[in-house]
């Protein structure tokens, strides 16, 4: 056998992310509604599509991603040196962990929060310290207390949160930031920032905070893999030591530039998402389920019992060609998570949800 590192040797062999494609292969049938991965069914801006089609993909992308960084810097009112571009937040999380986490390093996150972060921490041998959610919110005070107690160098918060859709107001996040231990980095995963009612102003003078944004959700470019992080130059420049400099796909970068410039499309998508979320709420209500308030492009629906029941509902929907997901940890796993869909997607969801509930043993 190859001599794997002790860190890799200790990792579980299981595949952490089972995508809808794998489920389709297993079922030998395609899904009819893909409303489980928080992608944007409304797609990217037509300008972005045109820019991607026109890109000279025979060339490597600029390894400094200068033009995209300049556009993002202008958009957010920060300097180019405050931005790093990467192949999705997922990749940027990996680089951040690699910068800060050695085998045995304690890292704090919420139990049941975004699993890709955990995947990277474990992959570099870090020690995950999990704080429970409080009332379906990431518990900022609890996370802070654990971070302080362990003097951890890294703490993760997704705001808005996935999988619950809950959101903390900027002032609350600011309070947490001000109390971070010296040298500790708060990774604020803001994959859903565009859907939220507000956000902290960027303060790139603070080396303790890094903010991650993506073109995968509101901008509808999940398959293109473009995201960025904004932070203090001392932290941002360190990414150059470890990142994959040629990771960006030239078409995706051109698409991201065009998408960023098309505010009209973004506004239209936000309107569509708000409408779809309202309809998901109404469908849930009609079947006796409670929709949690969401600051994202998805809605967590409380199925009213435990995780075993919610799993049965989920499986009933999947069997009826509706791809949805659910939180993995109790008590959040009493919910299923439904992404804003097209009216066709939601027609199918509306038809199948009562059947799935009945089959699961409700009503
Ligand atoms: C979807 C999601 C991501 C993934 O972003 P990419 O840029 O597509 O890698 C990251 N964080 C959270 C919380 C998400 O829900």
Short mmCIF file of C-alpha atoms in Angstrom, two decimals, residues 86-324:
data_model
loop_
_atom_site.label_atom_id
_atom_site.label_comp_id
_atom_site.label_asym_id
_atom_site.label_seq_id
_atom_site.Cartn_x
_atom_site.Cartn_y
_atom_site.Cartn_z
CA UNK A 86 -10.94 31.05 -5.97
CA UNK A 87 -12.67 28.05 -7.50
CA UNK A 88 -15.72 28.28 -5.24
CA UNK A 89 -16.02 29.08 -1.56
CA UNK A 90 -15.43 25.38 -1.06
CA UNK A 91 -11.88 25.75 -2.38
CA UNK A 92 -11.24 28.98 -0.51
CA UNK A 93 -12.29 27.27 2.73
CA UNK A 94 -9.72 24.60 2.02
CA UNK A 95 -6.97 27.18 1.48
CA UNK A 96 -7.93 29.08 4.62
CA UNK A 97 -7.83 25.91 6.69
CA UNK A 98 -4.48 24.99 5.19
CA UNK A 99 -3.15 28.40 6.24
CA UNK A 100 -4.32 28.13 9.84
CA UNK A 101 -4.75 24.51 10.83
CA UNK A 102 -2.07 21.96 11.65
CA UNK A 103 -2.73 18.46 13.00
CA UNK A 104 -4.42 18.82 16.38
CA UNK A 105 -5.40 22.48 16.00
CA UNK A 106 -8.83 23.19 17.52
CA UNK A 107 -11.33 24.74 15.11
CA UNK A 108 -14.79 25.88 16.15
CA UNK A 109 -18.01 25.56 14.19
CA UNK A 110 -21.68 24.78 14.75
CA UNK A 111 -22.83 21.17 14.98
CA UNK A 112 -24.70 20.57 11.74
CA UNK A 113 -23.37 23.65 9.90
CA UNK A 114 -21.85 23.66 6.41
CA UNK A 115 -20.07 20.28 6.15
CA UNK A 116 -17.46 21.23 3.54
CA UNK A 117 -15.68 23.34 6.11
CA UNK A 118 -15.49 20.35 8.46
CA UNK A 119 -14.25 18.22 5.60
CA UNK A 120 -11.25 20.51 5.10
CA UNK A 121 -10.51 20.80 8.82
CA UNK A 122 -10.49 17.04 9.18
CA UNK A 123 -8.45 16.73 6.00
CA UNK A 124 -5.66 18.81 7.51
CA UNK A 125 -5.82 16.97 10.82
CA UNK A 126 -7.59 19.73 12.73
CA UNK A 127 -9.78 19.01 15.73
CA UNK A 128 -13.39 20.08 15.20
CA UNK A 129 -15.12 21.63 18.18
CA UNK A 130 -18.86 21.70 17.60
CA UNK A 131 -21.27 24.08 19.28
CA UNK A 132 -24.99 23.25 19.08
CA UNK A 133 -27.43 25.54 17.28
CA UNK A 134 -29.69 27.59 19.47
CA UNK A 135 -33.32 27.76 18.26
CA UNK A 136 -32.23 26.99 14.69
CA UNK A 137 -29.68 29.81 14.70
CA UNK A 138 -25.91 29.44 14.83
CA UNK A 139 -25.17 30.36 18.45
CA UNK A 140 -22.75 33.28 18.17
CA UNK A 141 -22.25 33.57 21.95
CA UNK A 142 -21.68 29.83 22.27
CA UNK A 143 -19.23 29.81 19.37
CA UNK A 144 -17.36 32.77 20.81
CA UNK A 145 -17.17 31.22 24.28
CA UNK A 146 -15.77 27.96 22.88
CA UNK A 147 -13.30 29.87 20.68
CA UNK A 148 -12.08 31.87 23.66
CA UNK A 149 -11.85 28.84 25.94
CA UNK A 150 -9.71 26.94 23.43
CA UNK A 151 -7.89 30.00 22.06
CA UNK A 152 -8.76 28.54 18.66
CA UNK A 153 -7.19 30.20 15.59
CA UNK A 154 -10.27 29.70 13.43
CA UNK A 155 -14.02 29.84 13.92
CA UNK A 156 -16.64 29.38 11.22
CA UNK A 157 -20.00 31.09 10.89
CA UNK A 158 -22.25 30.97 7.84
CA UNK A 159 -24.46 34.05 7.83
CA UNK A 160 -27.09 33.53 6.49
CA UNK A 161 -26.88 29.93 7.64
CA UNK A 162 -27.17 26.79 5.58
CA UNK A 163 -29.14 24.49 6.27
CA UNK A 164 -31.58 26.49 8.39
CA UNK A 165 -31.72 29.77 6.46
CA UNK A 166 -31.48 31.80 9.66
CA UNK A 167 -29.64 35.11 9.73
CA UNK A 168 -27.95 37.24 12.36
CA UNK A 169 -28.13 41.02 12.16
CA UNK A 170 -24.82 42.81 11.45
CA UNK A 171 -24.64 44.31 14.95
CA UNK A 172 -24.69 40.84 16.54
CA UNK A 173 -21.90 39.62 14.27
CA UNK A 174 -19.93 42.77 15.01
CA UNK A 175 -20.25 42.03 18.74
CA UNK A 176 -18.72 38.60 18.18
CA UNK A 177 -15.90 40.05 16.09
CA UNK A 178 -14.96 42.52 18.78
CA UNK A 179 -14.60 39.76 21.36
CA UNK A 180 -12.49 37.35 19.27
CA UNK A 181 -9.21 36.26 20.86
CA UNK A 182 -6.06 37.86 19.45
CA UNK A 183 -5.01 36.31 16.18
CA UNK A 184 -8.18 34.29 15.80
CA UNK A 185 -9.84 34.41 12.37
CA UNK A 186 -13.61 34.43 12.00
CA UNK A 187 -14.51 32.90 8.65
CA UNK A 188 -17.81 34.48 7.67
CA UNK A 189 -19.28 32.35 4.92
CA UNK A 190 -21.66 34.69 3.12
CA UNK A 191 -22.69 32.43 0.25
CA UNK A 192 -26.25 33.76 0.60
CA UNK A 193 -25.42 37.41 1.32
CA UNK A 194 -27.31 38.71 -1.72
CA UNK A 195 -30.57 37.30 -0.34
CA UNK A 196 -30.15 38.72 3.16
CA UNK A 197 -31.76 41.95 4.34
CA UNK A 198 -28.36 43.47 5.13
CA UNK A 199 -24.69 42.80 5.81
CA UNK A 200 -21.81 44.20 7.81
CA UNK A 201 -19.82 46.94 6.11
CA UNK A 202 -16.45 45.62 4.98
CA UNK A 203 -13.66 46.48 7.40
CA UNK A 204 -10.49 45.27 5.74
CA UNK A 205 -8.35 46.82 8.47
CA UNK A 206 -9.42 43.94 10.72
CA UNK A 207 -7.10 40.91 10.33
CA UNK A 208 -9.50 38.76 12.36
CA UNK A 209 -12.26 38.50 9.78
CA UNK A 210 -12.47 36.98 6.33
CA UNK A 211 -15.67 37.20 4.32
CA UNK A 212 -16.49 34.69 1.59
CA UNK A 213 -18.85 35.33 -1.31
CA UNK A 214 -19.75 33.30 -4.36
CA UNK A 215 -21.23 33.43 -7.85
CA UNK A 216 -22.84 30.04 -7.21
CA UNK A 217 -26.08 31.10 -5.59
CA UNK A 218 -27.77 34.41 -6.47
CA UNK A 219 -25.66 34.77 -9.63
CA UNK A 220 -26.66 31.31 -10.81
CA UNK A 221 -23.17 30.04 -11.73
CA UNK A 222 -22.62 27.08 -9.39
CA UNK A 223 -21.16 24.89 -12.12
CA UNK A 224 -18.67 27.59 -13.16
CA UNK A 225 -16.93 27.57 -9.74
CA UNK A 226 -16.13 31.22 -9.02
CA UNK A 227 -15.99 32.78 -5.57
CA UNK A 228 -13.91 35.26 -3.62
CA UNK A 229 -12.88 36.25 -0.16
CA UNK A 230 -12.42 39.76 1.21
CA UNK A 231 -10.16 40.55 4.13
CA UNK A 232 -7.02 42.19 5.50
CA UNK A 233 -4.11 42.21 3.04
CA UNK A 234 -1.95 40.26 5.50
CA UNK A 235 -4.37 37.35 5.42
CA UNK A 236 -5.40 37.66 1.77
CA UNK A 237 -1.81 37.71 0.48
CA UNK A 238 -1.06 34.48 2.37
CA UNK A 239 -3.45 32.64 0.04
CA UNK A 240 -0.84 33.10 -2.70
CA UNK A 241 1.40 30.69 -0.78
CA UNK A 242 -1.03 27.81 -1.08
CA UNK A 243 -3.71 28.41 -3.68
CA UNK A 244 -3.90 26.70 -7.04
CA UNK A 245 -2.86 29.64 -9.20
CA UNK A 246 -4.27 28.21 -12.42
CA UNK A 247 -7.49 26.86 -10.93
CA UNK A 248 -9.79 29.45 -12.44
CA UNK A 249 -11.54 28.63 -15.65
CA UNK A 250 -11.29 31.47 -18.12
CA UNK A 251 -14.92 31.23 -19.21
CA UNK A 252 -16.10 31.30 -15.60
CA UNK A 253 -14.04 34.39 -14.83
CA UNK A 254 -15.45 36.21 -17.89
CA UNK A 255 -18.93 35.14 -16.83
CA UNK A 256 -18.42 36.40 -13.31
CA UNK A 257 -17.33 39.83 -14.56
CA UNK A 258 -20.41 40.09 -16.77
CA UNK A 259 -22.69 38.80 -13.99
CA UNK A 260 -21.35 41.35 -11.54
CA UNK A 261 -22.11 44.13 -14.02
CA UNK A 262 -25.70 42.99 -14.58
CA UNK A 263 -27.47 44.28 -11.50
CA UNK A 264 -30.79 44.15 -13.29
CA UNK A 265 -30.62 40.38 -13.66
CA UNK A 266 -29.64 39.97 -10.03
CA UNK A 267 -32.59 42.09 -8.93
CA UNK A 268 -34.91 40.03 -11.10
CA UNK A 269 -33.58 36.78 -9.63
CA UNK A 270 -34.00 38.10 -6.09
CA UNK A 271 -37.62 38.87 -6.94
CA UNK A 272 -38.18 35.38 -8.37
CA UNK A 273 -36.59 33.79 -5.30
CA UNK A 274 -38.75 35.82 -2.92
CA UNK A 275 -41.84 34.71 -4.84
CA UNK A 276 -40.77 31.06 -4.84
CA UNK A 277 -40.03 31.14 -1.10
CA UNK A 278 -43.47 32.60 -0.39
CA UNK A 279 -45.03 29.82 -2.44
CA UNK A 280 -42.99 27.13 -0.65
CA UNK A 281 -44.27 28.63 2.61
CA UNK A 282 -47.86 28.50 1.37
CA UNK A 283 -47.49 24.89 0.17
CA UNK A 284 -46.04 23.95 3.54
CA UNK A 285 -48.83 25.66 5.43
CA UNK A 286 -51.49 23.93 3.36
CA UNK A 287 -50.03 20.57 4.41
CA UNK A 288 -49.64 21.53 8.08
CA UNK A 289 -45.87 22.07 7.99
CA UNK A 290 -44.14 25.18 9.31
CA UNK A 291 -41.77 27.15 7.09
CA UNK A 292 -38.83 28.65 8.95
CA UNK A 293 -37.99 32.23 8.18
CA UNK A 294 -35.18 32.30 5.62
CA UNK A 295 -32.63 34.88 4.49
CA UNK A 296 -31.41 32.59 1.68
CA UNK A 297 -32.72 31.04 -1.55
CA UNK A 298 -34.14 28.02 0.27
CA UNK A 299 -36.65 27.29 3.00
CA UNK A 300 -36.34 24.80 5.83
CA UNK A 301 -39.70 23.15 6.45
CA UNK A 302 -40.33 21.80 9.93
CA UNK A 303 -42.01 18.43 9.46
CA UNK A 304 -43.14 18.53 13.07
CA UNK A 305 -41.59 15.30 14.34
CA UNK A 306 -38.10 13.80 14.51
CA UNK A 307 -35.38 13.19 11.97
CA UNK A 308 -36.63 9.70 11.14
CA UNK A 309 -39.97 11.12 10.09
CA UNK A 310 -38.42 13.97 8.09
CA UNK A 311 -36.17 11.44 6.35
CA UNK A 312 -39.25 9.46 5.35
CA UNK A 313 -40.83 12.60 3.90
CA UNK A 314 -37.60 13.38 2.05
CA UNK A 315 -37.41 9.86 0.65
CA UNK A 316 -41.04 10.10 -0.44
CA UNK A 317 -40.24 13.25 -2.39
CA UNK A 318 -37.12 11.72 -3.92
CA UNK A 319 -39.12 8.66 -4.98
CA UNK A 320 -41.49 11.11 -6.71
CA UNK A 321 -38.61 12.71 -8.64
CA UNK A 322 -38.28 15.79 -6.44
CA UNK A 323 -34.68 16.30 -5.32
CA UNK A 324 -34.54 17.98 -1.90
#
